[in-house]
Coordinates of C-alpha atoms in Angstrom, one line a residue:
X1 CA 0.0 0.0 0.0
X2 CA 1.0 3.6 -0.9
X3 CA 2.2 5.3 2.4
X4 CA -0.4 7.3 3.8
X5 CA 1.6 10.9 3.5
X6 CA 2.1 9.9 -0.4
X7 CA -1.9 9.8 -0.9
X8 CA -2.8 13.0 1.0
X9 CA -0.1 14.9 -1.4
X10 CA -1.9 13.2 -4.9
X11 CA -5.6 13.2 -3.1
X12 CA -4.9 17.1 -3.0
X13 CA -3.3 16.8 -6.8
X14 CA -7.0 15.5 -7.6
X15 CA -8.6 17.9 -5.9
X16 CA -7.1 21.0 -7.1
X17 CA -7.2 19.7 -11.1
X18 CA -10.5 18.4 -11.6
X19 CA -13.1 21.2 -12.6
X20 CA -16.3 21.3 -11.1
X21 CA -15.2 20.2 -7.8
X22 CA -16.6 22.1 -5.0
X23 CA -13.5 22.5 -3.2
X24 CA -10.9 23.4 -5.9
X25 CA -10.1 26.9 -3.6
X26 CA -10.7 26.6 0.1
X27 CA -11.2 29.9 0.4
X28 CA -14.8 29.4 -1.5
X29 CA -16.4 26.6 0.6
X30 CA -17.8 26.7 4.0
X31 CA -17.4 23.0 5.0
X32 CA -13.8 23.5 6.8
X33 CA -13.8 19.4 6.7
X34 CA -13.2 19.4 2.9
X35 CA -10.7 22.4 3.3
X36 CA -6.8 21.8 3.3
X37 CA -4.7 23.9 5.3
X38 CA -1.8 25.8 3.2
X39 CA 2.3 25.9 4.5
X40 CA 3.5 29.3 5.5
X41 CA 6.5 29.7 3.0
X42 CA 9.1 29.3 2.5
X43 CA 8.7 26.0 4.4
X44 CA 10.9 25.4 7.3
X45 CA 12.0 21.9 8.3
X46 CA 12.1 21.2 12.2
X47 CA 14.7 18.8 13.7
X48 CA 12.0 17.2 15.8
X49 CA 11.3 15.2 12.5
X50 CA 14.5 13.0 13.7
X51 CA 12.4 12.4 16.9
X52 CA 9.6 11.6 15.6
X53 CA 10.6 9.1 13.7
X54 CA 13.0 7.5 16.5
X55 CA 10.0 7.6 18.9
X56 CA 7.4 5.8 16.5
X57 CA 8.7 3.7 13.1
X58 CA 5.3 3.3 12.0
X59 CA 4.9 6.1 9.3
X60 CA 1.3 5.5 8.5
X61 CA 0.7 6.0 12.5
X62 CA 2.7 9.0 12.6
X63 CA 0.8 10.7 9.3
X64 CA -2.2 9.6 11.2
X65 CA -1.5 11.7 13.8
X66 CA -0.5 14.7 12.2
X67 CA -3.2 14.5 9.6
X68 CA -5.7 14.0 12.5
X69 CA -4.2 17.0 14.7
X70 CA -5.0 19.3 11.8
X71 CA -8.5 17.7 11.4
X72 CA -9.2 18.5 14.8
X73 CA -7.9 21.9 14.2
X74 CA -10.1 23.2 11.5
X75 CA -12.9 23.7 14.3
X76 CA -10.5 26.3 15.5
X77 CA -8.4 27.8 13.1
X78 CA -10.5 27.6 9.8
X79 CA -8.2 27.2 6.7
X80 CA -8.8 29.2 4.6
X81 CA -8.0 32.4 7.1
X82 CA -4.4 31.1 8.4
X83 CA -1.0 28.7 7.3
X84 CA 0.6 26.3 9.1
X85 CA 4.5 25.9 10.7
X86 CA 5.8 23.4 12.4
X87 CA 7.6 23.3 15.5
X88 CA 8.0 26.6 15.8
X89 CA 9.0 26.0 19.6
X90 CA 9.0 22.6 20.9
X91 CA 12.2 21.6 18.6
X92 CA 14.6 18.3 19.4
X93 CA 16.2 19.8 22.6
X94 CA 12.6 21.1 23.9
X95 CA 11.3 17.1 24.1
X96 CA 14.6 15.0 24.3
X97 CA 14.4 13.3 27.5
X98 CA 17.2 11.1 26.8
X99 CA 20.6 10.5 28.8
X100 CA 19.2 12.3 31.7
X101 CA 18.1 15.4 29.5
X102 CA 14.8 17.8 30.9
X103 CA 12.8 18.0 28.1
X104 CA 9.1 17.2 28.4
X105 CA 9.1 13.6 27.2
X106 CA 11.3 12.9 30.5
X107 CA 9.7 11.9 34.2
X108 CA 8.4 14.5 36.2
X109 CA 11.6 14.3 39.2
X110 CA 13.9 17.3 41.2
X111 CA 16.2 17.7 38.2
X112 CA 13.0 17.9 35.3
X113 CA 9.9 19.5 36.9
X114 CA 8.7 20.5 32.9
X115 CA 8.8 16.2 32.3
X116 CA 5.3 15.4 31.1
X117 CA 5.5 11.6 32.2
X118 CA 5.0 10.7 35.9
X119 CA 7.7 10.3 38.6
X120 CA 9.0 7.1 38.6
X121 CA 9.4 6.8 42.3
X122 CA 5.4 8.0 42.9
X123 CA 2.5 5.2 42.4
X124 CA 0.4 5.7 39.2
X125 CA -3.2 4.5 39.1
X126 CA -4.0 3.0 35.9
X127 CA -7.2 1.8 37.1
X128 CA -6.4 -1.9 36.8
X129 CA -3.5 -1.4 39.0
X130 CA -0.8 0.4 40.8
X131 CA 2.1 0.6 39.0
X132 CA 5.5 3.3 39.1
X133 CA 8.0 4.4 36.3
X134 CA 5.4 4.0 33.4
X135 CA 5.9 5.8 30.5
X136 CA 2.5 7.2 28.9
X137 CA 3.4 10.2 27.2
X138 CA 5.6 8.7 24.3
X139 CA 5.5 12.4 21.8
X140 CA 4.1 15.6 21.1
X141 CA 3.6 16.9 17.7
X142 CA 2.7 20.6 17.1
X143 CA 1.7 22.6 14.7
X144 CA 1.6 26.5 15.0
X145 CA -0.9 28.7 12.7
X146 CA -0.3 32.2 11.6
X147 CA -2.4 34.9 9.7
X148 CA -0.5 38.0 8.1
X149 CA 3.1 36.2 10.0
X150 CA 1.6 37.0 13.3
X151 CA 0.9 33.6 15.7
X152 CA -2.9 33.0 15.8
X153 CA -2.7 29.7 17.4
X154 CA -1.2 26.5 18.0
X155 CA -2.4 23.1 17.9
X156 CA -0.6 20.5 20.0
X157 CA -0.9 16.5 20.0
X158 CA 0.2 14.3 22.9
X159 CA 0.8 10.6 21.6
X160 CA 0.3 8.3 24.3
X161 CA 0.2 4.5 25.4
X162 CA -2.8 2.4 26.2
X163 CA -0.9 0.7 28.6
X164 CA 2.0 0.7 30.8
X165 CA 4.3 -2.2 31.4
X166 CA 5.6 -3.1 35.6
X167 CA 7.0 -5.9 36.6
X168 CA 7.0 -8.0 33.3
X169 CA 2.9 -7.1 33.6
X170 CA 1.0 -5.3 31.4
X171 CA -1.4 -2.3 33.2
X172 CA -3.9 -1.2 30.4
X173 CA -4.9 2.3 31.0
X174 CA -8.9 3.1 32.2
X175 CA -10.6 5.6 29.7
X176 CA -11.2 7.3 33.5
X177 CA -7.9 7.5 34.5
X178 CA -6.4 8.5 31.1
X179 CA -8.4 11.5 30.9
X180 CA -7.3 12.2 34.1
X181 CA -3.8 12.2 33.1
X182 CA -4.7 14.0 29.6
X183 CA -5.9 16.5 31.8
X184 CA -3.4 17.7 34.1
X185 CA -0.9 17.1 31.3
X186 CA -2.8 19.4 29.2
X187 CA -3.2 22.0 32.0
X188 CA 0.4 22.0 32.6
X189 CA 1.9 22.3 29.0
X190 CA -0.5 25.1 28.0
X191 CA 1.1 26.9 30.7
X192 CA 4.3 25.6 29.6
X193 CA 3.9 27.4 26.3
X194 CA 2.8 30.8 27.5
X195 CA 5.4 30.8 30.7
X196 CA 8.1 29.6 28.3
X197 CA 7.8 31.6 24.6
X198 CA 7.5 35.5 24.5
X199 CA 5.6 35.2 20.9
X200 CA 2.6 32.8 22.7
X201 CA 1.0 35.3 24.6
X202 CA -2.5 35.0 26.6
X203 CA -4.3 36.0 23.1
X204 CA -3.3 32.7 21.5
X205 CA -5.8 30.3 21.8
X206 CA -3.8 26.3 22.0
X207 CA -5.6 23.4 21.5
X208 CA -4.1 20.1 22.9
X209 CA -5.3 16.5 21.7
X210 CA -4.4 12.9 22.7
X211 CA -3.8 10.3 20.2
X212 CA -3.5 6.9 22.3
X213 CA -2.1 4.3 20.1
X214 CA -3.3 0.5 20.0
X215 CA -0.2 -1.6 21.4
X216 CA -2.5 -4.9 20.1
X217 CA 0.0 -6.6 17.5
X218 CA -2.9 -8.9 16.9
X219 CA -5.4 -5.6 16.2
X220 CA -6.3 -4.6 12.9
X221 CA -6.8 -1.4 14.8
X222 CA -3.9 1.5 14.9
X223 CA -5.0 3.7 17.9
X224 CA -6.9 7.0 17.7
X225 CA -7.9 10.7 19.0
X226 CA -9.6 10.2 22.8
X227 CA -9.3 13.8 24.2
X228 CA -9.4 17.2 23.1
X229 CA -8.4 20.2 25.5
X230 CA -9.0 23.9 24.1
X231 CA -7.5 27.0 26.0
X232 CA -8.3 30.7 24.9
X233 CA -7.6 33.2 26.9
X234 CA -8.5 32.9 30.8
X235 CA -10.9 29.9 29.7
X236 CA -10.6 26.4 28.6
X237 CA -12.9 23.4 27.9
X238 CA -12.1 19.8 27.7
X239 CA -14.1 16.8 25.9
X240 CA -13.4 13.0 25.0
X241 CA -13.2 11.8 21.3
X242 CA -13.8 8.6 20.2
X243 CA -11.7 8.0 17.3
X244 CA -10.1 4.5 15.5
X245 CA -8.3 4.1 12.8
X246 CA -8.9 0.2 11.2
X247 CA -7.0 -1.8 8.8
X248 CA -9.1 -3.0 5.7
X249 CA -10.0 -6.0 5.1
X250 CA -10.0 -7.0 8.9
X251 CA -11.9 -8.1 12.0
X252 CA -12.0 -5.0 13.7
X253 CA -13.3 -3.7 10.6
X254 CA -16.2 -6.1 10.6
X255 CA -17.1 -5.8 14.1
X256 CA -17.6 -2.1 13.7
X257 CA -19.3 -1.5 11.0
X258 CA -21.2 -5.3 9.5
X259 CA -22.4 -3.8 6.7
X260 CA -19.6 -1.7 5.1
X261 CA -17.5 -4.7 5.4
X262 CA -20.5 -6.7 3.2
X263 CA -20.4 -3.9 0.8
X264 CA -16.3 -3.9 0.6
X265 CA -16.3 -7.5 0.2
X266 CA -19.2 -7.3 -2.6
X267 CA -16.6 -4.5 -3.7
X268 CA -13.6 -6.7 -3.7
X269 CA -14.9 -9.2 -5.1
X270 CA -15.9 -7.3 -8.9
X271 CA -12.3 -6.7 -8.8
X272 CA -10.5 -10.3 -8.2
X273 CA -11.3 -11.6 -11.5
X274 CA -10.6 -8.9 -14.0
X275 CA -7.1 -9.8 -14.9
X276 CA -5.6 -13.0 -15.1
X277 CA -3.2 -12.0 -12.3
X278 CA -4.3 -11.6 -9.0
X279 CA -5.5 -7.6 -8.2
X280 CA -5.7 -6.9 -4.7
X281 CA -7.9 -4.6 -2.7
X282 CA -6.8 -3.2 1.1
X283 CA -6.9 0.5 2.8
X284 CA -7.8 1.9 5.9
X285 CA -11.1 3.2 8.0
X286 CA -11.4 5.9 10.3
X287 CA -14.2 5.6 12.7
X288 CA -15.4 8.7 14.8
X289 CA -18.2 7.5 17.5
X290 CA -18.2 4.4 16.4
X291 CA -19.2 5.5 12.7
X292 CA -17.1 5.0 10.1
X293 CA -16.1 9.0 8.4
X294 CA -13.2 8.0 5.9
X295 CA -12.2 5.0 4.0
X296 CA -9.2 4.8 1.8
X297 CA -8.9 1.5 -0.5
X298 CA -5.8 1.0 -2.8
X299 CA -6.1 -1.0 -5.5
X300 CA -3.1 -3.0 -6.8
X301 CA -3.0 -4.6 -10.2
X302 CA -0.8 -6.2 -12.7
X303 CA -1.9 -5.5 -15.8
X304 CA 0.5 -6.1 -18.6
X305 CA -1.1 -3.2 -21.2
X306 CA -3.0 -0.3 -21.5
X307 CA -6.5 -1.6 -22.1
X308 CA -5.9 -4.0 -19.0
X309 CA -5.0 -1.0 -16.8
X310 CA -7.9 0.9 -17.8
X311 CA -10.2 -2.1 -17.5
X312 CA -9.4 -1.9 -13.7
X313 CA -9.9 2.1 -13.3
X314 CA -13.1 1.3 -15.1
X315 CA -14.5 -1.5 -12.8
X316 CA -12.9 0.3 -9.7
X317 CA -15.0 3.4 -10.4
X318 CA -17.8 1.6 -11.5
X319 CA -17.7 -1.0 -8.3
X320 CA -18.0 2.3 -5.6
X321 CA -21.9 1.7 -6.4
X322 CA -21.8 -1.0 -4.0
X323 CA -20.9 1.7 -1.0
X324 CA -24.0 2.9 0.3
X325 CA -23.4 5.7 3.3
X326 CA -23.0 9.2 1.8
X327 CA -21.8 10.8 5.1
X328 CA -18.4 8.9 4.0
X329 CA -15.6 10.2 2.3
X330 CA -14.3 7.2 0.0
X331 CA -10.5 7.9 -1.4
X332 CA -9.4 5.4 -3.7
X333 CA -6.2 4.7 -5.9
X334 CA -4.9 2.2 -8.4
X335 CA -1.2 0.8 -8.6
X336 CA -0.2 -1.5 -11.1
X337 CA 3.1 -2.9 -11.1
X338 CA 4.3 0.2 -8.2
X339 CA 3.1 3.2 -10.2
X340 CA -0.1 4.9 -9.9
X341 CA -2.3 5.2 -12.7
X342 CA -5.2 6.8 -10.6
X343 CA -7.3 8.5 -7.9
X344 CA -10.7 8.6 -7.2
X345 CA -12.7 10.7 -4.5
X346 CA -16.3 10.3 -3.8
X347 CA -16.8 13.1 -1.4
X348 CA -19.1 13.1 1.4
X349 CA -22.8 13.5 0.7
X350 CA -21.7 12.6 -3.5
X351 CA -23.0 9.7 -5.3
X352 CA -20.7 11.2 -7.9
X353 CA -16.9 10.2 -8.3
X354 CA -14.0 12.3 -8.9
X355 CA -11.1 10.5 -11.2
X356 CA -7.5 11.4 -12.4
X357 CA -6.2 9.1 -14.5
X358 CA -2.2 9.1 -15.7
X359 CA -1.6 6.6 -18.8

C-alpha cells in the first residue's frame, strides 16, 4: 500500500485539477472538513522530524497523527483564514528526554519538573492497578498557525500509550484515569507554552489533543484521537473523542461496521477476477463514534497493457456503487506494477466520483 503521506499529497493533486469540484479553492467553501490547510513559505524543516521518527517507526501512525491533529484543528483555526509551521517552539532539545536530559518527554523528578510523564518513584493508578516508572506520554507533535506572520494559534498532540508495562505485567490504562492524566498534562503544557515563549501570549488560543495508540500486534486497529483540550484566553474546555483508525480488510473492521465490510467485500470481489493475475484490494477506515467517516482502499493490479489497466480504473469506479453511506468520504487509488495510474474521490454526501487518470 502507498504510504499514507504519499496519498494525501496526490488526493490534494485530484482535488485542485478536476473542474467542477466544490472544493478546488478553500477559500470558496464553508465546509472546513473538505478544506486543506496551506504551509506558510518558504517552508521550514524542524529537527523534531529525527524524533519523531525514533519515537514511533510506524509512518502510517505518525501521518495519522498529524493529519488527525490538523483535522481536529479546523474547528478552531478555519483554513482558509491562516498557514501552518511546524515546531516553531517545541524543537529536538525542547522534548529529548534522553541520557538524563529535561525536556518534556522525560519523568516529572527534582532535576526535570517540565517532564510530562510521571515520577517514577510515585504510584500511578491506571485503574487496573498500581504501577511506578510507566511511561505514557511517548511524543508531542505541534503545529503552529499564523495569519499575516503573526501567531494565531497553536495546535498541539500528545501521543500516548494504552498501557503501561511493571514488573514483566501489562497495566492497560482506564478511559477514567487517562483522561485524568490528559488532563493535568494538558493543563500543565499550556502553561508551559505561555510561561516559556515570549511570541505565545495569553491571546493565542492552543488546542491540545491525545492520540492513544493501539499496542494490540494482533489488532487490525492503529490507535486513535480520545481527548481534546481547548485553552483561549483565561478559559478552557475539555471533551473526550472517540476515534479509530482500522485496517481494511479486517476483524475489527467487521465488528464495527457489518455492513460496510459486506459492501467492501461485494466490492472486492468485482475486482479479483478482472485480470488474469491476481488484483488486490486493502486500505484503511477511520471511525469517529463508532461511525465510520473516511475509507481509503488501494487497488493494486498487474496489468501487462493499457487496455488491461484501464479495465481496472473502469471497474474500480464503476464497483464504488456497492458503497451505500453518503456521510463517507471514499478515497481510492490504483497501482499497477508500483506506479499509480489513478485516484478517485467520492466526497461526502456525493453519489458522484471524482477520477485522475495518468496513462
Amino acid at each position: 500500500m502507498m504510504k499514507k503521506i504519499e496519498r494525501i499529497l496526490l488526493a490534494s493533486c485530484l482535488l485542485f485539477s478536476l473542474s467542477g469540484c466544490t472544493v478546488l479553492n478553500p477559500k470558496d467553501s464553508q465546509d472546513r472538513s473538505t478544506m486543506t490547510y496551506q504551509a506558510a513559505t518558504p517552508f521550514v524543516s524542524s529537527d523534531t522530524r529525527v524524533k519523531h521518527v525514533s519515537l514511533i517507526s510506524d509512518a502510517d501512525v505518525r501521518t495519522e497523527v498529524e493529519s488527525g491533529l490538523m483535522d481536529l484543528a479546523k474547528e478552531h483555526f478555519p483554513p482558509n483564514s491562516v498557514t501552518y509551521r511546524v515546531h516553531s517552539f517545541l524543537n529536538y532539545d525542547e522534548l529529548d528526554a534522553t541520557d538524563g536530559s529535561r525536556g518534556l518527554l522525560g519523568t516529572l523528578r527534582d532535576g526535570n519538573p517540565n517532564g510530562l510523564n510521571p515520577n517514577s518513584n510515585e504510584d500511578f493508578d491506571t485503574g487496573n492497578g498500581i504501577v511506578k516508572g510507566g511511561v505514557i506520554l511517548v511524543d508531542i507533535y505541534e503545529l503552529d498557525f499564523y495569519k499575516d506572520d503573526q501567531l494565531d494559534g497553536i495546535a498541539l498532540s500528545l501521543v500516548v500509550n494504552d498501557k503501561i508495562v511493571y514488573n514483566n505485567q501489562d497495566y492497560e490504562i482506564t478511559p477514567e484515569k487517562m483522561q485524568a492524566y490528559l488532563e493535568v498534562t494538558s493543563n500543565k503544557l499550556a502553561t508551559y507554552m505561555k510561561e516559556r515563549f515570549n511570541e505565545i501570549t495569553n491571546r493565542v488560543p492552543i488546542l491540545i489533543a491525545a492520540y492513544e495508540l493501539n499496542s494490540d500486534a494482533m489488532s487490525s486497529s492503529k490507535g486513535g484521537y480520545v481527548y481534546e483540550g481547548y485553552y483561549n484566553g483565561n478559559s478552557s474546555s475539555f471533551k473526550a473523542l472517540s476515534q479509530e483508525h482500522v485496517i481494511v480488510p479486517g476483524s475489527s473492521f467487521s465488528e464495527l461496521d457489518p455492513n460496510m465490510a459486506s459492501e467492501f467485500n461485494a466490492y472486492k470481489a468485482d475486482l479479483l477476477h478482472i485480470l488474469p493475475d491476481a488484483t488486490f484490494v486493502s486500505g484503511e477506515a477511520k471511525f469517529e463514534s463508532g461511525k465510520c467517516t473516511k475509507l481509503d482502499l488501494t487497488i493494486t493490479s498487474h496489468g501487462k497493457s493499457v487496455g488491461e489497466i484501464l479495465a481496472v480504473i473502469q471497474a474500480t469506479k464503476e464497483g464504488m456503487k456497492h458503497f451505500s453511506p453518503i456521510d463517507v468520504q471514499y478515497d481510492v487509488e490504483v497501482i499497477n506494477d508500483g506506479r499509480v495510474y489513478a485516484l478517485l474521490r467520492r466526497s461526502k454526501g456525493q453519489d458522484s466520483v471524482e477520477e485522475m487518470t495518468w496513462i
